[in-house]
Amino acid sequence: MLGWWSHKYSTRFIMDNVLDLDTGAAGYRISNPPIMLAVAVLGFLEVMEKTNLEELREKSIHLTGYLEFLIDHYFGANSAKDRKVHCEIMTPRDSSQRGCQLSLKFNYDIASVYKELVKRGVAVDKRYPYVIRVAPVHLYNNFTDVWRFVQILVKCVDELEKELDKK
């Protein structure tokens, strides 16, 4: 019986369909998350006492739509700036076909972009070599958070382009 939690954390997100078991007792975990991760469910239950799924979904659609708009504005084909490093949204444009996460496919290896984002305190998911997944989570993110993320992404890409110009 093997599962997600028994895979080594350092290679868990490579997604090569090869199980790389952790050593010791950690290699025997199946699908139960560590208790400290499960505690977060209590916070979710407190929020659900104050709202409902319909309101949360509406906020999710608006937040992700705003992220989509900003990505198109700064990185899309009709962007004002001609970029060497650009990205496109891989996730369906129809909000009924997606959740809050957008997959951004870059034309450049994302290792440098990801490193710069993390250095600035941004939490995103990576799928090497070209995809970063961004999720403005409607339970705790707001429109200012989305705007800040895109401004940080623009700065990271600008710095990467400056490095490419030096080469």
PDB file of N, CA, C and O in Angstrom, residues 31-89:
ATOM      1  N   SER A  31      -2.189   7.810   2.634  1.00  0.00           N
ATOM      2  CA  SER A  31      -2.912   8.967   2.124  1.00  0.00           C
ATOM      3  C   SER A  31      -3.389   9.890   3.225  1.00  0.00           C
ATOM      4  O   SER A  31      -4.091  10.843   2.952  1.00  0.00           O
ATOM      5  N   ASN A  32      -3.027   9.626   4.443  1.00  0.00           N
ATOM      6  CA  ASN A  32      -3.439  10.497   5.537  1.00  0.00           C
ATOM      7  C   ASN A  32      -2.429  11.621   5.700  1.00  0.00           C
ATOM      8  O   ASN A  32      -1.243  11.364   5.870  1.00  0.00           O
ATOM      9  N   PRO A  33      -2.890  12.861   5.657  1.00  0.00           N
ATOM     10  CA  PRO A  33      -1.957  13.979   5.817  1.00  0.00           C
ATOM     11  C   PRO A  33      -1.464  14.066   7.259  1.00  0.00           C
ATOM     12  O   PRO A  33      -2.136  13.603   8.181  1.00  0.00           O
ATOM     13  N   PRO A  34      -0.324  14.688   7.453  1.00  0.00           N
ATOM     14  CA  PRO A  34       0.164  14.915   8.813  1.00  0.00           C
ATOM     15  C   PRO A  34      -0.871  15.730   9.604  1.00  0.00           C
ATOM     16  O   PRO A  34      -1.554  16.582   9.046  1.00  0.00           O
ATOM     17  N   ILE A  35      -0.961  15.504  10.893  1.00  0.00           N
ATOM     18  CA  ILE A  35      -1.995  16.115  11.720  1.00  0.00           C
ATOM     19  C   ILE A  35      -1.947  17.640  11.665  1.00  0.00           C
ATOM     20  O   ILE A  35      -2.987  18.300  11.673  1.00  0.00           O
ATOM     21  N   MET A  36      -0.765  18.234  11.588  1.00  0.00           N
ATOM     22  CA  MET A  36      -0.679  19.697  11.545  1.00  0.00           C
ATOM     23  C   MET A  36      -1.264  20.256  10.244  1.00  0.00           C
ATOM     24  O   MET A  36      -1.721  21.396  10.218  1.00  0.00           O
ATOM     25  N   LEU A  37      -1.262  19.482   9.179  1.00  0.00           N
ATOM     26  CA  LEU A  37      -1.917  19.921   7.948  1.00  0.00           C
ATOM     27  C   LEU A  37      -3.432  19.751   8.048  1.00  0.00           C
ATOM     28  O   LEU A  37      -4.195  20.529   7.480  1.00  0.00           O
ATOM     29  N   ALA A  38      -3.844  18.748   8.762  1.00  0.00           N
ATOM     30  CA  ALA A  38      -5.278  18.492   8.907  1.00  0.00           C
ATOM     31  C   ALA A  38      -5.959  19.520   9.809  1.00  0.00           C
ATOM     32  O   ALA A  38      -7.157  19.774   9.687  1.00  0.00           O
ATOM     33  N   VAL A  39      -5.214  20.159  10.704  1.00  0.00           N
ATOM     34  CA  VAL A  39      -5.772  21.163  11.608  1.00  0.00           C
ATOM     35  C   VAL A  39      -6.372  22.341  10.826  1.00  0.00           C
ATOM     36  O   VAL A  39      -7.329  22.975  11.277  1.00  0.00           O
ATOM     37  N   ALA A  40      -5.847  22.611   9.655  1.00  0.00           N
ATOM     38  CA  ALA A  40      -6.364  23.721   8.845  1.00  0.00           C
ATOM     39  C   ALA A  40      -7.844  23.545   8.509  1.00  0.00           C
ATOM     40  O   ALA A  40      -8.536  24.522   8.224  1.00  0.00           O
ATOM     41  N   VAL A  41      -8.341  22.349   8.544  1.00  0.00           N
ATOM     42  CA  VAL A  41      -9.760  22.096   8.272  1.00  0.00           C
ATOM     43  C   VAL A  41     -10.634  22.855   9.272  1.00  0.00           C
ATOM     44  O   VAL A  41     -11.722  23.324   8.933  1.00  0.00           O
ATOM     45  N   LEU A  42     -10.160  23.028  10.498  1.00  0.00           N
ATOM     46  CA  LEU A  42     -10.931  23.760  11.498  1.00  0.00           C
ATOM     47  C   LEU A  42     -11.171  25.205  11.059  1.00  0.00           C
ATOM     48  O   LEU A  42     -12.269  25.736  11.218  1.00  0.00           O
ATOM     49  N   GLY A  43     -10.152  25.836  10.497  1.00  0.00           N
ATOM     50  CA  GLY A  43     -10.298  27.198   9.976  1.00  0.00           C
ATOM     51  C   GLY A  43     -11.321  27.264   8.862  1.00  0.00           C
ATOM     52  O   GLY A  43     -12.140  28.192   8.798  1.00  0.00           O
ATOM     53  N   PHE A  44     -11.300  26.283   7.985  1.00  0.00           N
ATOM     54  CA  PHE A  44     -12.267  26.217   6.891  1.00  0.00           C
ATOM     55  C   PHE A  44     -13.690  26.104   7.439  1.00  0.00           C
ATOM     56  O   PHE A  44     -14.606  26.782   6.977  1.00  0.00           O
ATOM     57  N   LEU A  45     -13.863  25.269   8.435  1.00  0.00           N
ATOM     58  CA  LEU A  45     -15.200  25.093   9.014  1.00  0.00           C
ATOM     59  C   LEU A  45     -15.709  26.380   9.661  1.00  0.00           C
ATOM     60  O   LEU A  45     -16.902  26.702   9.557  1.00  0.00           O
ATOM     61  N   GLU A  46     -14.811  27.148  10.265  1.00  0.00           N
ATOM     62  CA  GLU A  46     -15.203  28.430  10.842  1.00  0.00           C
ATOM     63  C   GLU A  46     -15.657  29.408   9.761  1.00  0.00           C
ATOM     64  O   GLU A  46     -16.630  30.141   9.935  1.00  0.00           O
ATOM     65  N   VAL A  47     -14.956  29.428   8.638  1.00  0.00           N
ATOM     66  CA  VAL A  47     -15.346  30.294   7.522  1.00  0.00           C
ATOM     67  C   VAL A  47     -16.696  29.873   6.970  1.00  0.00           C
ATOM     68  O   VAL A  47     -17.557  30.707   6.665  1.00  0.00           O
ATOM     69  N   MET A  48     -16.906  28.588   6.846  1.00  0.00           N
ATOM     70  CA  MET A  48     -18.161  28.087   6.267  1.00  0.00           C
ATOM     71  C   MET A  48     -19.379  28.427   7.136  1.00  0.00           C
ATOM     72  O   MET A  48     -20.501  28.455   6.642  1.00  0.00           O
ATOM     73  N   GLU A  49     -19.162  28.699   8.421  1.00  0.00           N
ATOM     74  CA  GLU A  49     -20.267  29.138   9.269  1.00  0.00           C
ATOM     75  C   GLU A  49     -20.714  30.557   8.919  1.00  0.00           C
ATOM     76  O   GLU A  49     -21.826  30.951   9.228  1.00  0.00           O
ATOM     77  N   LYS A  50     -19.839  31.333   8.233  1.00  0.00           N
ATOM     78  CA  LYS A  50     -20.115  32.740   7.932  1.00  0.00           C
ATOM     79  C   LYS A  50     -20.522  32.983   6.476  1.00  0.00           C
ATOM     80  O   LYS A  50     -20.923  34.095   6.137  1.00  0.00           O
ATOM     81  N   THR A  51     -20.387  31.996   5.618  1.00  0.00           N
ATOM     82  CA  THR A  51     -20.674  32.184   4.198  1.00  0.00           C
ATOM     83  C   THR A  51     -21.252  30.892   3.636  1.00  0.00           C
ATOM     84  O   THR A  51     -21.601  29.985   4.376  1.00  0.00           O
ATOM     85  N   ASN A  52     -21.328  30.820   2.300  1.00  0.00           N
ATOM     86  CA  ASN A  52     -21.793  29.586   1.661  1.00  0.00           C
ATOM     87  C   ASN A  52     -20.985  29.348   0.390  1.00  0.00           C
ATOM     88  O   ASN A  52     -20.239  30.222  -0.061  1.00  0.00           O
ATOM     89  N   LEU A  53     -21.130  28.175  -0.179  1.00  0.00           N
ATOM     90  CA  LEU A  53     -20.339  27.807  -1.360  1.00  0.00           C
ATOM     91  C   LEU A  53     -20.633  28.690  -2.563  1.00  0.00           C
ATOM     92  O   LEU A  53     -19.736  28.973  -3.357  1.00  0.00           O
ATOM     93  N   GLU A  54     -21.867  29.137  -2.720  1.00  0.00           N
ATOM     94  CA  GLU A  54     -22.217  29.990  -3.857  1.00  0.00           C
ATOM     95  C   GLU A  54     -21.459  31.314  -3.794  1.00  0.00           C
ATOM     96  O   GLU A  54     -20.934  31.785  -4.809  1.00  0.00           O
ATOM     97  N   GLU A  55     -21.409  31.933  -2.606  1.00  0.00           N
ATOM     98  CA  GLU A  55     -20.671  33.189  -2.446  1.00  0.00           C
ATOM     99  C   GLU A  55     -19.173  32.983  -2.664  1.00  0.00           C
ATOM    100  O   GLU A  55     -18.507  33.809  -3.286  1.00  0.00           O
ATOM    101  N   LEU A  56     -18.656  31.887  -2.149  1.00  0.00           N
ATOM    102  CA  LEU A  56     -17.236  31.585  -2.340  1.00  0.00           C
ATOM    103  C   LEU A  56     -16.910  31.356  -3.812  1.00  0.00           C
ATOM    104  O   LEU A  56     -15.896  31.831  -4.320  1.00  0.00           O
ATOM    105  N   ARG A  57     -17.767  30.633  -4.511  1.00  0.00           N
ATOM    106  CA  ARG A  57     -17.539  30.381  -5.936  1.00  0.00           C
ATOM    107  C   ARG A  57     -17.597  31.682  -6.737  1.00  0.00           C
ATOM    108  O   ARG A  57     -16.783  31.890  -7.643  1.00  0.00           O
ATOM    109  N   GLU A  58     -18.515  32.558  -6.391  1.00  0.00           N
ATOM    110  CA  GLU A  58     -18.609  33.844  -7.088  1.00  0.00           C
ATOM    111  C   GLU A  58     -17.325  34.654  -6.900  1.00  0.00           C
ATOM    112  O   GLU A  58     -16.785  35.219  -7.855  1.00  0.00           O
ATOM    113  N   LYS A  59     -16.838  34.690  -5.671  1.00  0.00           N
ATOM    114  CA  LYS A  59     -15.582  35.396  -5.423  1.00  0.00           C
ATOM    115  C   LYS A  59     -14.434  34.738  -6.183  1.00  0.00           C
ATOM    116  O   LYS A  59     -13.578  35.415  -6.751  1.00  0.00           O
ATOM    117  N   SER A  60     -14.415  33.420  -6.220  1.00  0.00           N
ATOM    118  CA  SER A  60     -13.376  32.694  -6.943  1.00  0.00           C
ATOM    119  C   SER A  60     -13.372  33.059  -8.425  1.00  0.00           C
ATOM    120  O   SER A  60     -12.312  33.305  -9.008  1.00  0.00           O
ATOM    121  N   ILE A  61     -14.552  33.090  -9.022  1.00  0.00           N
ATOM    122  CA  ILE A  61     -14.659  33.435 -10.451  1.00  0.00           C
ATOM    123  C   ILE A  61     -14.121  34.843 -10.698  1.00  0.00           C
ATOM    124  O   ILE A  61     -13.373  35.074 -11.660  1.00  0.00           O
ATOM    125  N   HIS A  62     -14.459  35.791  -9.829  1.00  0.00           N
ATOM    126  CA  HIS A  62     -13.999  37.169 -10.006  1.00  0.00           C
ATOM    127  C   HIS A  62     -12.490  37.298  -9.793  1.00  0.00           C
ATOM    128  O   HIS A  62     -11.815  37.979 -10.572  1.00  0.00           O
ATOM    129  N   LEU A  63     -11.964  36.657  -8.750  1.00  0.00           N
ATOM    130  CA  LEU A  63     -10.521  36.728  -8.488  1.00  0.00           C
ATOM    131  C   LEU A  63      -9.712  36.128  -9.638  1.00  0.00           C
ATOM    132  O   LEU A  63      -8.737  36.717 -10.106  1.00  0.00           O
ATOM    133  N   THR A  64     -10.111  34.933 -10.079  1.00  0.00           N
ATOM    134  CA  THR A  64      -9.376  34.268 -11.156  1.00  0.00           C
ATOM    135  C   THR A  64      -9.553  35.021 -12.471  1.00  0.00           C
ATOM    136  O   THR A  64      -8.621  35.114 -13.270  1.00  0.00           O
ATOM    137  N   GLY A  65     -10.735  35.579 -12.689  1.00  0.00           N
ATOM    138  CA  GLY A  65     -10.957  36.407 -13.879  1.00  0.00           C
ATOM    139  C   GLY A  65     -10.064  37.629 -13.885  1.00  0.00           C
ATOM    140  O   GLY A  65      -9.530  38.035 -14.932  1.00  0.00           O
ATOM    141  N   TYR A  66      -9.875  38.243 -12.724  1.00  0.00           N
ATOM    142  CA  TYR A  66      -8.986  39.396 -12.610  1.00  0.00           C
ATOM    143  C   TYR A  66      -7.547  38.986 -12.893  1.00  0.00           C
ATOM    144  O   TYR A  66      -6.829  39.680 -13.626  1.00  0.00           O
ATOM    145  N   LEU A  67      -7.121  37.849 -12.347  1.00  0.00           N
ATOM    146  CA  LEU A  67      -5.774  37.338 -12.635  1.00  0.00           C
ATOM    147  C   LEU A  67      -5.616  37.095 -14.132  1.00  0.00           C
ATOM    148  O   LEU A  67      -4.609  37.482 -14.733  1.00  0.00           O
ATOM    149  N   GLU A  68      -6.609  36.478 -14.734  1.00  0.00           N
ATOM    150  CA  GLU A  68      -6.574  36.210 -16.178  1.00  0.00           C
ATOM    151  C   GLU A  68      -6.441  37.513 -16.965  1.00  0.00           C
ATOM    152  O   GLU A  68      -5.627  37.620 -17.895  1.00  0.00           O
ATOM    153  N   PHE A  69      -7.216  38.527 -16.602  1.00  0.00           N
ATOM    154  CA  PHE A  69      -7.153  39.831 -17.261  1.00  0.00           C
ATOM    155  C   PHE A  69      -5.755  40.428 -17.158  1.00  0.00           C
ATOM    156  O   PHE A  69      -5.196  40.921 -18.149  1.00  0.00           O
ATOM    157  N   LEU A  70      -5.176  40.410 -15.953  1.00  0.00           N
ATOM    158  CA  LEU A  70      -3.849  41.006 -15.759  1.00  0.00           C
ATOM    159  C   LEU A  70      -2.759  40.251 -16.508  1.00  0.00           C
ATOM    160  O   LEU A  70      -1.858  40.873 -17.088  1.00  0.00           O
ATOM    161  N   ILE A  71      -2.825  38.931 -16.503  1.00  0.00           N
ATOM    162  CA  ILE A  71      -1.833  38.144 -17.251  1.00  0.00           C
ATOM    163  C   ILE A  71      -1.928  38.474 -18.738  1.00  0.00           C
ATOM    164  O   ILE A  71      -0.907  38.692 -19.410  1.00  0.00           O
ATOM    165  N   ASP A  72      -3.151  38.527 -19.258  1.00  0.00           N
ATOM    166  CA  ASP A  72      -3.331  38.893 -20.670  1.00  0.00           C
ATOM    167  C   ASP A  72      -2.799  40.298 -20.943  1.00  0.00           C
ATOM    168  O   ASP A  72      -2.159  40.545 -21.974  1.00  0.00           O
ATOM    169  N   HIS A  73      -3.057  41.215 -20.026  1.00  0.00           N
ATOM    170  CA  HIS A  73      -2.633  42.607 -20.212  1.00  0.00           C
ATOM    171  C   HIS A  73      -1.106  42.736 -20.263  1.00  0.00           C
ATOM    172  O   HIS A  73      -0.558  43.423 -21.122  1.00  0.00           O
ATOM    173  N   TYR A  74      -0.418  42.075 -19.341  1.00  0.00           N
ATOM    174  CA  TYR A  74       1.035  42.219 -19.250  1.00  0.00           C
ATOM    175  C   TYR A  74       1.822  41.230 -20.106  1.00  0.00           C
ATOM    176  O   TYR A  74       2.957  41.505 -20.482  1.00  0.00           O
ATOM    177  N   PHE A  75       1.224  40.075 -20.401  1.00  0.00           N
ATOM    178  CA  PHE A  75       1.987  39.037 -21.101  1.00  0.00           C
ATOM    179  C   PHE A  75       1.322  38.519 -22.366  1.00  0.00           C
ATOM    180  O   PHE A  75       1.885  37.692 -23.062  1.00  0.00           O
ATOM    181  N   GLY A  76       0.119  38.957 -22.655  1.00  0.00           N
ATOM    182  CA  GLY A  76      -0.621  38.445 -23.794  1.00  0.00           C
ATOM    183  C   GLY A  76      -0.095  38.947 -25.134  1.00  0.00           C
ATOM    184  O   GLY A  76       0.785  39.820 -25.198  1.00  0.00           O
ATOM    185  N   ALA A  77      -0.667  38.429 -26.196  1.00  0.00           N
ATOM    186  CA  ALA A  77      -0.240  38.784 -27.559  1.00  0.00           C
ATOM    187  C   ALA A  77      -0.417  40.269 -27.840  1.00  0.00           C
ATOM    188  O   ALA A  77       0.349  40.859 -28.610  1.00  0.00           O
ATOM    189  N   ASN A  78      -1.406  40.908 -27.227  1.00  0.00           N
ATOM    190  CA  ASN A  78      -1.662  42.331 -27.460  1.00  0.00           C
ATOM    191  C   ASN A  78      -1.069  43.220 -26.369  1.00  0.00           C
ATOM    192  O   ASN A  78      -1.450  44.382 -26.231  1.00  0.00           O
ATOM    193  N   SER A  79      -0.133  42.681 -25.608  1.00  0.00           N
ATOM    194  CA  SER A  79       0.512  43.433 -24.542  1.00  0.00           C
ATOM    195  C   SER A  79       1.271  44.619 -25.114  1.00  0.00           C
ATOM    196  O   SER A  79       1.801  44.559 -26.228  1.00  0.00           O
ATOM    197  N   ALA A  80       1.339  45.684 -24.333  1.00  0.00           N
ATOM    198  CA  ALA A  80       2.032  46.893 -24.788  1.00  0.00           C
ATOM    199  C   ALA A  80       3.541  46.684 -24.924  1.00  0.00           C
ATOM    200  O   ALA A  80       4.191  47.328 -25.723  1.00  0.00           O
ATOM    201  N   LYS A  81       4.069  45.777 -24.159  1.00  0.00           N
ATOM    202  CA  LYS A  81       5.515  45.550 -24.167  1.00  0.00           C
ATOM    203  C   LYS A  81       5.830  44.273 -24.943  1.00  0.00           C
ATOM    204  O   LYS A  81       5.246  43.233 -24.708  1.00  0.00           O
ATOM    205  N   ASP A  82       6.764  44.389 -25.864  1.00  0.00           N
ATOM    206  CA  ASP A  82       7.225  43.223 -26.610  1.00  0.00           C
ATOM    207  C   ASP A  82       8.241  42.483 -25.745  1.00  0.00           C
ATOM    208  O   ASP A  82       9.316  42.992 -25.456  1.00  0.00           O
ATOM    209  N   ARG A  83       7.881  41.292 -25.318  1.00  0.00           N
ATOM    210  CA  ARG A  83       8.704  40.554 -24.368  1.00  0.00           C
ATOM    211  C   ARG A  83       9.416  39.382 -25.038  1.00  0.00           C
ATOM    212  O   ARG A  83       8.862  38.734 -25.905  1.00  0.00           O
ATOM    213  N   LYS A  84      10.625  39.124 -24.537  1.00  0.00           N
ATOM    214  CA  LYS A  84      11.328  37.904 -24.936  1.00  0.00           C
ATOM    215  C   LYS A  84      10.773  36.728 -24.159  1.00  0.00           C
ATOM    216  O   LYS A  84      10.645  35.630 -24.670  1.00  0.00           O
ATOM    217  N   VAL A  85      10.499  36.959 -22.880  1.00  0.00           N
ATOM    218  CA  VAL A  85       9.925  35.929 -22.016  1.00  0.00           C
ATOM    219  C   VAL A  85       8.448  36.253 -21.870  1.00  0.00           C
ATOM    220  O   VAL A  85       8.081  37.333 -21.414  1.00  0.00           O
ATOM    221  N   HIS A  86       7.622  35.342 -22.291  1.00  0.00           N
ATOM    222  CA  HIS A  86       6.179  35.565 -22.182  1.00  0.00           C
ATOM    223  C   HIS A  86       5.503  34.282 -21.737  1.00  0.00           C
ATOM    224  O   HIS A  86       6.114  33.222 -21.680  1.00  0.00           O
ATOM    225  N   CYS A  87       4.241  34.402 -21.420  1.00  0.00           N
ATOM    226  CA  CYS A  87       3.495  33.220 -21.002  1.00  0.00           C
ATOM    227  C   CYS A  87       2.086  33.273 -21.580  1.00  0.00           C
ATOM    228  O   CYS A  87       1.601  34.331 -21.971  1.00  0.00           O
ATOM    229  N   GLU A  88       1.496  32.107 -21.636  1.00  0.00           N
ATOM    230  CA  GLU A  88       0.104  32.001 -22.063  1.00  0.00           C
ATOM    231  C   GLU A  88      -0.652  31.188 -21.030  1.00  0.00           C
ATOM    232  O   GLU A  88      -0.080  30.355 -20.332  1.00  0.00           O
ATOM    233  N   ILE A  89      -1.924  31.452 -20.922  1.00  0.00           N
ATOM    234  CA  ILE A  89      -2.764  30.727 -19.982  1.00  0.00           C
ATOM    235  C   ILE A  89      -3.212  29.426 -20.635  1.00  0.00           C
ATOM    236  O   ILE A  89      -3.839  29.452 -21.696  1.00  0.00           O
TER     237      ILE A  89
END
